PDB file of C-alpha atoms in Angstrom:
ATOM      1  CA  UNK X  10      95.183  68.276 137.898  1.00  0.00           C
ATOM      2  CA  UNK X  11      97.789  66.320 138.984  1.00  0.00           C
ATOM      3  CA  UNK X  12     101.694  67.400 139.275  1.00  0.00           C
ATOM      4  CA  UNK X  13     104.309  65.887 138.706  1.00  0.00           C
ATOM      5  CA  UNK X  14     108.404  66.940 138.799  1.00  0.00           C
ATOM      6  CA  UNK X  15     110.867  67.441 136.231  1.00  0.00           C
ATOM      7  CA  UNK X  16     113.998  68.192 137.403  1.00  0.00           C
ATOM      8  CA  UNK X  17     112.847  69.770 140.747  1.00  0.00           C
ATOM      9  CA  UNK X  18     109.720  71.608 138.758  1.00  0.00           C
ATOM     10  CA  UNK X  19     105.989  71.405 139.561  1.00  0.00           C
ATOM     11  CA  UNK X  20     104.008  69.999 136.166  1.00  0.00           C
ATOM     12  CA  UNK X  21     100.652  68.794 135.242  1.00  0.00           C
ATOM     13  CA  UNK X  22     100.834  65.562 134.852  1.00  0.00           C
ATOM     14  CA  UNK X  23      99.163  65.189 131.677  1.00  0.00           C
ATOM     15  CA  UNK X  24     101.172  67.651 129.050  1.00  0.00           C
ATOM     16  CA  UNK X  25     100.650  69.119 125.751  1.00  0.00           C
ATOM     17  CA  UNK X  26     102.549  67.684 122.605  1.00  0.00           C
ATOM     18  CA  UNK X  27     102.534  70.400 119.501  1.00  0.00           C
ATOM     19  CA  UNK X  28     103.143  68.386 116.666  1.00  0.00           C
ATOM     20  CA  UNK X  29     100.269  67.691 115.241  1.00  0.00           C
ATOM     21  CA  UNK X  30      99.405  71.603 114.983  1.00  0.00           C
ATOM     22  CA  UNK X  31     102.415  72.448 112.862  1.00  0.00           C
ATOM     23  CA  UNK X  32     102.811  69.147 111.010  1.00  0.00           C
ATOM     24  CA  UNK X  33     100.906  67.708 107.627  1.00  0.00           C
ATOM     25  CA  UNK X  34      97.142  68.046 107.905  1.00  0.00           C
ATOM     26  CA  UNK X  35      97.722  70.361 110.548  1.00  0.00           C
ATOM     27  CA  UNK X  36      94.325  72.829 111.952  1.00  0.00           C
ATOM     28  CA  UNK X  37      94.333  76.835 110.799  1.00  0.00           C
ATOM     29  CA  UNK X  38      96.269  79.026 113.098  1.00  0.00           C
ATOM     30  CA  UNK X  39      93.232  80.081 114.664  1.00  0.00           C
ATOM     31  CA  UNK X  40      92.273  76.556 116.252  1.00  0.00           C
ATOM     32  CA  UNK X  41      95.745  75.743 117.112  1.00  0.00           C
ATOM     33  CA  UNK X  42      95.877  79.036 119.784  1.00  0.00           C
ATOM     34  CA  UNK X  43      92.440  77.696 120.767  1.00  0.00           C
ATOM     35  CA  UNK X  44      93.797  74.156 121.398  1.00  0.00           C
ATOM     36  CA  UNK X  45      97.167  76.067 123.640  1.00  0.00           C
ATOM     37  CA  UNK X  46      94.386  78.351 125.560  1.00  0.00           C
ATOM     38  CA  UNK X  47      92.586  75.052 126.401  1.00  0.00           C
ATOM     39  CA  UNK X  48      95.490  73.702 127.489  1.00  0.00           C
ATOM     40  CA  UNK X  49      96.129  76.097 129.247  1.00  0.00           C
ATOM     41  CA  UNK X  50      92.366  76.589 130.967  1.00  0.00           C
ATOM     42  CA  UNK X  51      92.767  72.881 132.055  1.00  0.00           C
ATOM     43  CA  UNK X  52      95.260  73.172 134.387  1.00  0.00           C
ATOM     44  CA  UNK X  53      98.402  71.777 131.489  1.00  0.00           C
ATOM     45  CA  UNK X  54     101.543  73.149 132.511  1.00  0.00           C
ATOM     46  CA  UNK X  55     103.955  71.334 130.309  1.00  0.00           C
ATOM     47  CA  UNK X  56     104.101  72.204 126.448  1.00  0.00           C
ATOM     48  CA  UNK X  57     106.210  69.960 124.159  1.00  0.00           C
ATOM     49  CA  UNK X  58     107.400  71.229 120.880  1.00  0.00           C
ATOM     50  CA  UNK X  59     111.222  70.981 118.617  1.00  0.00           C
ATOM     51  CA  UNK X  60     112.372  73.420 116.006  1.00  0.00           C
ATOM     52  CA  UNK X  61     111.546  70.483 113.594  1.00  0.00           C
ATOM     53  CA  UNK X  62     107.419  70.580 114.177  1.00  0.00           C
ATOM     54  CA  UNK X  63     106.964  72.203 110.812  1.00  0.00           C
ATOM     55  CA  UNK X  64     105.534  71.488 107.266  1.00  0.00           C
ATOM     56  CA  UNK X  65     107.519  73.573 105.018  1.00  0.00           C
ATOM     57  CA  UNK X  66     111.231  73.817 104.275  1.00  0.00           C
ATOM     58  CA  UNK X  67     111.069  77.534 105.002  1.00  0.00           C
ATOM     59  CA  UNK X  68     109.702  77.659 108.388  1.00  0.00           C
ATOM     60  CA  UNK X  69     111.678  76.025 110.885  1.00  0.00           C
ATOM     61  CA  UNK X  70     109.986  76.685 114.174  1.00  0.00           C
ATOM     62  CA  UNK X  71     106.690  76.793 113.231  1.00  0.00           C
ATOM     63  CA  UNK X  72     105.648  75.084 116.343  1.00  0.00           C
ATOM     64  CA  UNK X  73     107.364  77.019 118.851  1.00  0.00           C
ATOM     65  CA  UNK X  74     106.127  80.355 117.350  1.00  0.00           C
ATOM     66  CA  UNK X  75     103.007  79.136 117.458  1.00  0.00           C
ATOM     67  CA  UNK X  76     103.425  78.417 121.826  1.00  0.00           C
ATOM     68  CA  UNK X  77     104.797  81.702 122.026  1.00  0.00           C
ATOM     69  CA  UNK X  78     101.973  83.501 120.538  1.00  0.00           C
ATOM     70  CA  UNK X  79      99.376  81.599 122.141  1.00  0.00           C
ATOM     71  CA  UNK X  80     101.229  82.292 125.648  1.00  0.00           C
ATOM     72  CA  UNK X  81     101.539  85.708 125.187  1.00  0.00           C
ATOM     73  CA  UNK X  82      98.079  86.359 123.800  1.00  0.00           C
ATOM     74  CA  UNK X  83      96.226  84.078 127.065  1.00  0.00           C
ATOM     75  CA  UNK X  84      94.546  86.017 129.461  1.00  0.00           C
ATOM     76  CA  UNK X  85      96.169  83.968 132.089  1.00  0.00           C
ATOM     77  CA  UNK X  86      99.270  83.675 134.423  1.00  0.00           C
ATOM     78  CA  UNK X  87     101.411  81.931 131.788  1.00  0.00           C
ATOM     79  CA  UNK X  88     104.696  82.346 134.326  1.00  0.00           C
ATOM     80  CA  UNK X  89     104.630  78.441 135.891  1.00  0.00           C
ATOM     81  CA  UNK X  90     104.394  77.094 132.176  1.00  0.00           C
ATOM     82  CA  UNK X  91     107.328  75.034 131.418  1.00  0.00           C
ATOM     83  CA  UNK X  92     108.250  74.787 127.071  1.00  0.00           C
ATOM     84  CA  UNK X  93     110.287  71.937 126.202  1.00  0.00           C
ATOM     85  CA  UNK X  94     111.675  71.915 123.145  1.00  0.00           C
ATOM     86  CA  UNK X  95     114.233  69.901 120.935  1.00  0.00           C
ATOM     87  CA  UNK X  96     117.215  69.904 118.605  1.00  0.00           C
ATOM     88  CA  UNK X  97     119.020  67.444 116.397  1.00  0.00           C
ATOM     89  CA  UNK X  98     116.364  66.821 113.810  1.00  0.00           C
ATOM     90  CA  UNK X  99     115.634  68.109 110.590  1.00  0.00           C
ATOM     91  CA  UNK X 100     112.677  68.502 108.391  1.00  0.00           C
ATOM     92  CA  UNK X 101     114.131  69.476 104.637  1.00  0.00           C
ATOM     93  CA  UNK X 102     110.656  69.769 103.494  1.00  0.00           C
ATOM     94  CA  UNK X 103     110.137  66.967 101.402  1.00  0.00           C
ATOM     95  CA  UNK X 104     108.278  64.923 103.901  1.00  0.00           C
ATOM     96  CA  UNK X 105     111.464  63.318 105.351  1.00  0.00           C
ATOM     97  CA  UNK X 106     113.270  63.515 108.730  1.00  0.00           C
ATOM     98  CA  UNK X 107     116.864  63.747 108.787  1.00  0.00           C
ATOM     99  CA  UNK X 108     119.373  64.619 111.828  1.00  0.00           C
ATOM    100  CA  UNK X 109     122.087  66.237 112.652  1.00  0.00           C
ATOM    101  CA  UNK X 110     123.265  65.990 116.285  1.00  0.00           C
ATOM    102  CA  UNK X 111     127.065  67.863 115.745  1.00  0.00           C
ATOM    103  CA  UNK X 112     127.615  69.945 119.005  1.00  0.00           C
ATOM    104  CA  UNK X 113     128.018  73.032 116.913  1.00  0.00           C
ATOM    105  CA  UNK X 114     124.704  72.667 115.034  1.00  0.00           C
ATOM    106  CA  UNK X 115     122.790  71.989 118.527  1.00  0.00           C
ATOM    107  CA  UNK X 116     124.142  75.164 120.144  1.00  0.00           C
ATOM    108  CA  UNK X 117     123.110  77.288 117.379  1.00  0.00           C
ATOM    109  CA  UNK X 118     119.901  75.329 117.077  1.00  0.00           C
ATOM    110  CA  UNK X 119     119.038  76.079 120.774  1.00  0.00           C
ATOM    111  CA  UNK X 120     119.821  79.800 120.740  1.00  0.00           C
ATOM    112  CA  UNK X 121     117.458  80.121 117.455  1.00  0.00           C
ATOM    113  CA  UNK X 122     114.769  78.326 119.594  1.00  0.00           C
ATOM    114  CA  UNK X 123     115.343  80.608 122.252  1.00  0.00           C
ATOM    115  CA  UNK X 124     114.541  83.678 120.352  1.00  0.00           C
ATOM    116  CA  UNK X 125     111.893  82.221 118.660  1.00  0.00           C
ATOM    117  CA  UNK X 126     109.990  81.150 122.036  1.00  0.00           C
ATOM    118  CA  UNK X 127     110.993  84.655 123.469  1.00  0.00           C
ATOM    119  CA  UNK X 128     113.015  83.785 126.619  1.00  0.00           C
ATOM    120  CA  UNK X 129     116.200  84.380 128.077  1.00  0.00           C
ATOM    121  CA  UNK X 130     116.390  80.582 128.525  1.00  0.00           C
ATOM    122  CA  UNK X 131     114.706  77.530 127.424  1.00  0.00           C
ATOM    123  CA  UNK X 132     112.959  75.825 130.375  1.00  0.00           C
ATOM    124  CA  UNK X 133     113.493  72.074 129.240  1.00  0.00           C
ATOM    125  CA  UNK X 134     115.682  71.599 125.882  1.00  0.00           C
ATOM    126  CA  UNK X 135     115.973  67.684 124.936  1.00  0.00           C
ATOM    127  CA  UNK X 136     118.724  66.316 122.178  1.00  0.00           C
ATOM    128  CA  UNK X 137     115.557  65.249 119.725  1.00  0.00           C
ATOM    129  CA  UNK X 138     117.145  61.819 118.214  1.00  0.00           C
ATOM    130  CA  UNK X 139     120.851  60.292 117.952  1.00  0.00           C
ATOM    131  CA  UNK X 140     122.620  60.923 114.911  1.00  0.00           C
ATOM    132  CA  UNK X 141     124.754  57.936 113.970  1.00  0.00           C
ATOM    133  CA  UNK X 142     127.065  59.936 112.247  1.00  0.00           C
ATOM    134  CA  UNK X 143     128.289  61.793 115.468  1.00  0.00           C
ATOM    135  CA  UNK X 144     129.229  60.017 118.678  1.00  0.00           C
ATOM    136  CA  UNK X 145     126.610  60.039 121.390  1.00  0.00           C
ATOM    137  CA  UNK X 146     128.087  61.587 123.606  1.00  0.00           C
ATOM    138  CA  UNK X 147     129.836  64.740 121.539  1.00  0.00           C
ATOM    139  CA  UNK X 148     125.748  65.390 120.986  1.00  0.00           C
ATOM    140  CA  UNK X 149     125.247  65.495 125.086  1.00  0.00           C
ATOM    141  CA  UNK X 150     128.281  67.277 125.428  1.00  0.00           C
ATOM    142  CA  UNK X 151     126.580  70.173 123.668  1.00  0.00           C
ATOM    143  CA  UNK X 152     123.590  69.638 125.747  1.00  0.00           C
ATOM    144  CA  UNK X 153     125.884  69.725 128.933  1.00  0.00           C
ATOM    145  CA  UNK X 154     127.447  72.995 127.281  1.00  0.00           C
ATOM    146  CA  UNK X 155     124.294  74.559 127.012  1.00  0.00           C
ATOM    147  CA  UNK X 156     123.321  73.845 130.270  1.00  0.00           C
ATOM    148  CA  UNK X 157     126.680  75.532 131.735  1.00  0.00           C
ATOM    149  CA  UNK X 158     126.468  78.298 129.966  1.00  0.00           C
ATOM    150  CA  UNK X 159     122.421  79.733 131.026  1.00  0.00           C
ATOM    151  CA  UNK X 160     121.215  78.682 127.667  1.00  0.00           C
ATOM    152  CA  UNK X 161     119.031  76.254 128.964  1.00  0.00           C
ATOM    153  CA  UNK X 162     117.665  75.847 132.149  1.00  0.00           C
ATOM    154  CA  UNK X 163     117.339  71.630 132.444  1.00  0.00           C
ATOM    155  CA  UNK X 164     118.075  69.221 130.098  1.00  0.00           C
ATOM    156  CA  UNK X 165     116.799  65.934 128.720  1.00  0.00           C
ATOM    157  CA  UNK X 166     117.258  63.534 125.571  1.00  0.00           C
ATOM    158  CA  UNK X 167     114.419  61.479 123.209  1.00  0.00           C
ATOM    159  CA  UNK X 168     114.607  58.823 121.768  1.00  0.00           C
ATOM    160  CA  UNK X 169     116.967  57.314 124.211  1.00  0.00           C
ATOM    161  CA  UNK X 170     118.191  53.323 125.104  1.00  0.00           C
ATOM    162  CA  UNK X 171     118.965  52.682 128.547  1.00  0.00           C
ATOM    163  CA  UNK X 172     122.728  52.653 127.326  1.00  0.00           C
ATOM    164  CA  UNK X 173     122.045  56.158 126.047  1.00  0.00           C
ATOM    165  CA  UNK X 174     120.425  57.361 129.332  1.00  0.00           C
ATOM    166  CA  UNK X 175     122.971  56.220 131.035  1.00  0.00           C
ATOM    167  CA  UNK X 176     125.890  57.878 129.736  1.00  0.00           C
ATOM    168  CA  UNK X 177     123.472  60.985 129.171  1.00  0.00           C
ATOM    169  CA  UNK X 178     122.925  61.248 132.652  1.00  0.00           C
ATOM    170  CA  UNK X 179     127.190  60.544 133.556  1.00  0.00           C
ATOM    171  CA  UNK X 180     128.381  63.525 130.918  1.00  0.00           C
ATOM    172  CA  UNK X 181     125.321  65.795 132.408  1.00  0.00           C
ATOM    173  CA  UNK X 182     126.708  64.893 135.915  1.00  0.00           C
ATOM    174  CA  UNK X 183     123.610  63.253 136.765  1.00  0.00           C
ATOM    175  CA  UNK X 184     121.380  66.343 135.497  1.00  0.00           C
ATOM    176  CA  UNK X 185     119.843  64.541 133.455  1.00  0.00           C
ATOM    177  CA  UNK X 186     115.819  65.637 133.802  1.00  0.00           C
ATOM    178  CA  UNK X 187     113.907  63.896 131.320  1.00  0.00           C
ATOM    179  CA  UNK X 188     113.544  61.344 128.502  1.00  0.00           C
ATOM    180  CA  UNK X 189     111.200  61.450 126.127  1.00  0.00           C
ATOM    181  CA  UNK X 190     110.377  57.885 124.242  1.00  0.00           C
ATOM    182  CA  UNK X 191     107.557  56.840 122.229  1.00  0.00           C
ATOM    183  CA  UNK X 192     105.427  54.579 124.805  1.00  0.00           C
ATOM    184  CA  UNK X 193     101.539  53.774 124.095  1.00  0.00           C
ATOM    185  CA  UNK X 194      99.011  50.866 124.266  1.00  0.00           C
ATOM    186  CA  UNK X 195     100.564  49.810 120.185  1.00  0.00           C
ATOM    187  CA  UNK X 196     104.459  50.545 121.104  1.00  0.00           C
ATOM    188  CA  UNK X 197     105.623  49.156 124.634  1.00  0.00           C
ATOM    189  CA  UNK X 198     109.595  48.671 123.801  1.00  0.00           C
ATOM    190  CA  UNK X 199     110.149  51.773 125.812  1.00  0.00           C
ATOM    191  CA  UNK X 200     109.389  49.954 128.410  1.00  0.00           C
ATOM    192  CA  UNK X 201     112.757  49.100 129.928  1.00  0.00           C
ATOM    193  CA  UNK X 202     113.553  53.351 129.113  1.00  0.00           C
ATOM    194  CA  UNK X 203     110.794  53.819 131.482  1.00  0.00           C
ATOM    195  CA  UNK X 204     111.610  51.664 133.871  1.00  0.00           C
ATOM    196  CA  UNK X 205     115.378  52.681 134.374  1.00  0.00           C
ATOM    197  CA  UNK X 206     113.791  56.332 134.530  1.00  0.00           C
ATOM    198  CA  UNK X 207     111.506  55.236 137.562  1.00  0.00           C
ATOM    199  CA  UNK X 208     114.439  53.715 139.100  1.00  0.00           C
ATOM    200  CA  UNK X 209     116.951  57.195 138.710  1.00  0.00           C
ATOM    201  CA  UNK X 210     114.178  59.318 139.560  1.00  0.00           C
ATOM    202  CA  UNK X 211     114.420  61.245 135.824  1.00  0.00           C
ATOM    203  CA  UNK X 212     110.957  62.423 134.299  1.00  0.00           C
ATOM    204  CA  UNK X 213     109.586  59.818 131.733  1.00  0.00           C
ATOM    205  CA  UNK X 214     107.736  61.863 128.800  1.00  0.00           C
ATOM    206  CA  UNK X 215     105.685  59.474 126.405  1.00  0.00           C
ATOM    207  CA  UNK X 216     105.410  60.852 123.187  1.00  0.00           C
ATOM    208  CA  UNK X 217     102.673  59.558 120.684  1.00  0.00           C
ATOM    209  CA  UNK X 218     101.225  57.857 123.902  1.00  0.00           C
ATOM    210  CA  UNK X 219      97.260  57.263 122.523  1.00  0.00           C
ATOM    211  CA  UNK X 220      99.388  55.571 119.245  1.00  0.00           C
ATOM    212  CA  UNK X 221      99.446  57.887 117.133  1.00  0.00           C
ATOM    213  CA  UNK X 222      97.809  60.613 115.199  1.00  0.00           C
ATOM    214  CA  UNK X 223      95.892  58.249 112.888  1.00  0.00           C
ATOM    215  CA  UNK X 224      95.169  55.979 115.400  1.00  0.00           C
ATOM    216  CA  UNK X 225      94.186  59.278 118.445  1.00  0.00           C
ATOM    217  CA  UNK X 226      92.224  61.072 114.935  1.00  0.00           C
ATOM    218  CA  UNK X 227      90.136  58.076 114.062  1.00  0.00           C
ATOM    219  CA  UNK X 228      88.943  57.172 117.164  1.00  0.00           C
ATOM    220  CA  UNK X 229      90.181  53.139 117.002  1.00  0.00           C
ATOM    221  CA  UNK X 230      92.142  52.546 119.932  1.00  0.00           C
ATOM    222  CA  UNK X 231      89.179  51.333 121.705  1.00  0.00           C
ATOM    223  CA  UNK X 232      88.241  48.742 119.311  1.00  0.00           C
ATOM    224  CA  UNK X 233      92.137  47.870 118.759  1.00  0.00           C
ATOM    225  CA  UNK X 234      92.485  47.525 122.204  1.00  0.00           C
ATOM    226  CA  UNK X 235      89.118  46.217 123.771  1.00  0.00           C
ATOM    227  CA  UNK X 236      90.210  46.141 127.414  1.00  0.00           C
ATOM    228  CA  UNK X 237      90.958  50.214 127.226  1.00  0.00           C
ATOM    229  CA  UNK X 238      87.634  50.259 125.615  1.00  0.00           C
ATOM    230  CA  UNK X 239      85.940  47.925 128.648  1.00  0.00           C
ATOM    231  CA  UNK X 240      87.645  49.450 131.316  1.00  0.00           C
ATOM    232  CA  UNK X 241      86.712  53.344 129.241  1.00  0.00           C
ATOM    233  CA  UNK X 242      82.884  52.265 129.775  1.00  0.00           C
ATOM    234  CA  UNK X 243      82.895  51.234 133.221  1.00  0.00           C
ATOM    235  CA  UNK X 244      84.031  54.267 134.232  1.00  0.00           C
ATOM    236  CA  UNK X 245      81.816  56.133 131.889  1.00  0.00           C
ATOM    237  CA  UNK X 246      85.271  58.141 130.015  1.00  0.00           C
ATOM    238  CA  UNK X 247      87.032  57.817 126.967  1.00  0.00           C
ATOM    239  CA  UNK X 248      89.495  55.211 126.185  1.00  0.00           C
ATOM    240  CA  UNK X 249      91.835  57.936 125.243  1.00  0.00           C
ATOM    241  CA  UNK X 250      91.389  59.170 128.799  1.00  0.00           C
ATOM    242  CA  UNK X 251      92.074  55.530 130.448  1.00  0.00           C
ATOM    243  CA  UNK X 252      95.082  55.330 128.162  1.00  0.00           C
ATOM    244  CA  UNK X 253      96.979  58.201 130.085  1.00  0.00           C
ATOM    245  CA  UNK X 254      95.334  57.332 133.371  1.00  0.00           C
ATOM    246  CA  UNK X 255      97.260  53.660 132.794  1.00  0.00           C
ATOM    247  CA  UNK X 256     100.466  55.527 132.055  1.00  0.00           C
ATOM    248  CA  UNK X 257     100.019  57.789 135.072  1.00  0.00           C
ATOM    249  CA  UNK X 258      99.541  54.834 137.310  1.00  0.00           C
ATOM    250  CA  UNK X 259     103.145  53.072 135.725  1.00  0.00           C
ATOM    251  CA  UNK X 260     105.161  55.421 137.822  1.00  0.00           C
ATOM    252  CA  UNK X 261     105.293  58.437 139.189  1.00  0.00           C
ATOM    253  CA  UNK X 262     108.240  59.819 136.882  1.00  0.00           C
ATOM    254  CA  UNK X 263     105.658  59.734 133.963  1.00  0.00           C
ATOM    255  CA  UNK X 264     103.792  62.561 132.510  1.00  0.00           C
ATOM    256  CA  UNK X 265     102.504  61.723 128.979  1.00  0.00           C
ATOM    257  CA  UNK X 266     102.460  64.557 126.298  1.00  0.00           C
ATOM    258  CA  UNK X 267      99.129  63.713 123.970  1.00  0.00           C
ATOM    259  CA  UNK X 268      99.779  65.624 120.875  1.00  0.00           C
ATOM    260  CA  UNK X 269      95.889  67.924 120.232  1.00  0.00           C
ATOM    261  CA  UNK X 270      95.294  69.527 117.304  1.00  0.00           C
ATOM    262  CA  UNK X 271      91.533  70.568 118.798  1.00  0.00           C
ATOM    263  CA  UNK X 272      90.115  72.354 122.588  1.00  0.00           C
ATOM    264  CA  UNK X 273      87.901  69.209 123.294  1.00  0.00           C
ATOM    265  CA  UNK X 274      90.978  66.505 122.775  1.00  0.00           C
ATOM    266  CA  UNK X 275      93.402  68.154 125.107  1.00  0.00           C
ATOM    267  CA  UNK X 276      90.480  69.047 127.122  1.00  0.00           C
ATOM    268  CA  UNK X 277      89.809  65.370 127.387  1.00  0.00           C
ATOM    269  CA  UNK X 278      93.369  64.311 127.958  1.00  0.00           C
ATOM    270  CA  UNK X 279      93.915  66.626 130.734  1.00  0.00           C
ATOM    271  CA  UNK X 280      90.960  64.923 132.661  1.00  0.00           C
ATOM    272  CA  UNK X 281      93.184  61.881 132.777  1.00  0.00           C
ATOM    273  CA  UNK X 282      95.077  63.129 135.689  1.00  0.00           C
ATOM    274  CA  UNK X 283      91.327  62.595 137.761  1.00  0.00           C
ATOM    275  CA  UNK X 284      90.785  58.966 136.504  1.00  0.00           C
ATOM    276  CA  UNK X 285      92.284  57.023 139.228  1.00  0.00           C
ATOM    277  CA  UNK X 286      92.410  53.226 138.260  1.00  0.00           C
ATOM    278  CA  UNK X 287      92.205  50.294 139.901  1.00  0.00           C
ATOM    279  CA  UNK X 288      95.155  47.691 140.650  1.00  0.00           C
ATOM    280  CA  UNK X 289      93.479  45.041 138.782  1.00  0.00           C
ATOM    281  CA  UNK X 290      92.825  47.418 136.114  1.00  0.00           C
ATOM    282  CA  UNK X 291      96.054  48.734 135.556  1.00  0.00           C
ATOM    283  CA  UNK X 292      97.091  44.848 135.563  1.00  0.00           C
ATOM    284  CA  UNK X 293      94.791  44.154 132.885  1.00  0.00           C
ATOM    285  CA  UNK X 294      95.232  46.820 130.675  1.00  0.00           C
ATOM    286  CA  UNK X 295      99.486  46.025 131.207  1.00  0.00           C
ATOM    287  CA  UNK X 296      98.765  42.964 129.760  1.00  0.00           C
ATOM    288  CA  UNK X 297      96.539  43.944 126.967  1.00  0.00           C
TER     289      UNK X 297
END
């Protein structure tokens, strides 16, 4: 495996993203600790989760619970894992997504996600999504707060423009870690995000980066996107495996977080980190 830095830490450089073991249609609790453990048995050293990976009204943290009890119960040396999570967005339990980015609510939000992951401090905590009904950088200023105080140990944002990085990274005093932007074969707008991260030296975390649960769970991105599919059979892999190798080989800041639900997909992702791709390739599959 791979590693890559966020903010002066040693990663994988292929991650784990929790949401899809917490979310609808979500596996039994049994296969989701099996999914961490093979994670884990991989060589993955970055888990991704937020306080808002949950199905129900009534259980707000789901996710990170779920990390917490599959790190404790591993057989493993668990001690250079690194658990991001997030604040700032809401699930009421109707299906929807709302937000709430007021400084107070994030500071209570990351001390609850604290407890629940069992730590003194969280290792990465991320502002989940802007709230347009509080000023950007009130929202950061929490985040900076946090930081100050030992509450969290680095700090990043999601769902970020390069405006937003910017001043992110100013009110942080250029602590700013990591951003975390959807980025895949399907969405490329992050592009410019990513970019601007290579060029400040800040971690660049693709979420959703094979396109998607229903596109990662029904096994089309190869035939959506025949040159991943090509290039995936020349080398004998997966396309979701080429997918992440492509994203490795953007820049060095980037270390995509697949979201698995099952051992044999994260298993697969992880093995991304090995695939290394050629110039031309990477060309071609850029301008797929």
């Amino acid at each position: 495996m791979q590693l890559r830095s966020i903010g002066g830490r040693s990663v994988s450089a292929i991650g784990l993203g929790g949401m899809p073991m917490s979310i609808e249609g979500r596996p039994d609790r049994e296969r989701s600790i099996a999914t961490i453990h093979a994670a884990l048995d991989a060589g993955v050293t970055l888990i991704d989760t937020a306080d808002a990976y949950h199905q129900f009204a009534d259980e707000v943290g789901h996710n990170e619970e779920l990390i917490a009890e599959a790190l404790r119960s591993y057989g493993g040396d668990t001690s250079g894992v690194l658990v991001a999570t997030k604040g700032g967005h809401l699930r009421p339990g109707d299906g929807s997504w709302t937000k709430d980015g007021r400084p107070e609510y994030l500071k209570e939000a990351a001390k609850a996600s604290a407890k629940r992951l069992g730590v003194d401090a969280i290792g990465l905590y991320q502002f989940h999504r802007p709230d347009p009904n509080v000023p950007y950088g009130d929202s950061v200023g929490a985040i900076r707060d946090l930081l100050d105080e030992g509450v969290i140990e680095l700090a990043g944002i999601s769902n970020a423009n390069p405006d937003q990085i910017r001043e992110a990274n100013d009110i942080l005093g250029g602590r700013l870690v990591s951003v975390q932007n959807q980025f895949s074969p399907r969405f490329r707008s992050s592009l410019p995000e990513l970019e601007l991260c290579a060029e400040l030296g800040i971690a660049f975390l693709p979420w959703s980066p094979l396109g998607g649960i229903s596109l990662a769970r029904s096994g089309e991105l190869g035939a959506e996107y025949s040159a991943f599919q090509e290039i995936a059979d020349a080398h004998g892999v997966s396309p979701f495996r080429v997918t992440l190798a492509w994203e490795l080989a953007l820049a060095p800041v980037v270390v995509p977080i697949p979201g698995a639900s099952r051992p044999e997909s994260i298993t697969d992702s992880a093995q991304a980190s090995e695939l290394m791709l050629t110039a031309d390739e990477v060309a071609r599959l850029s301008a797929a």
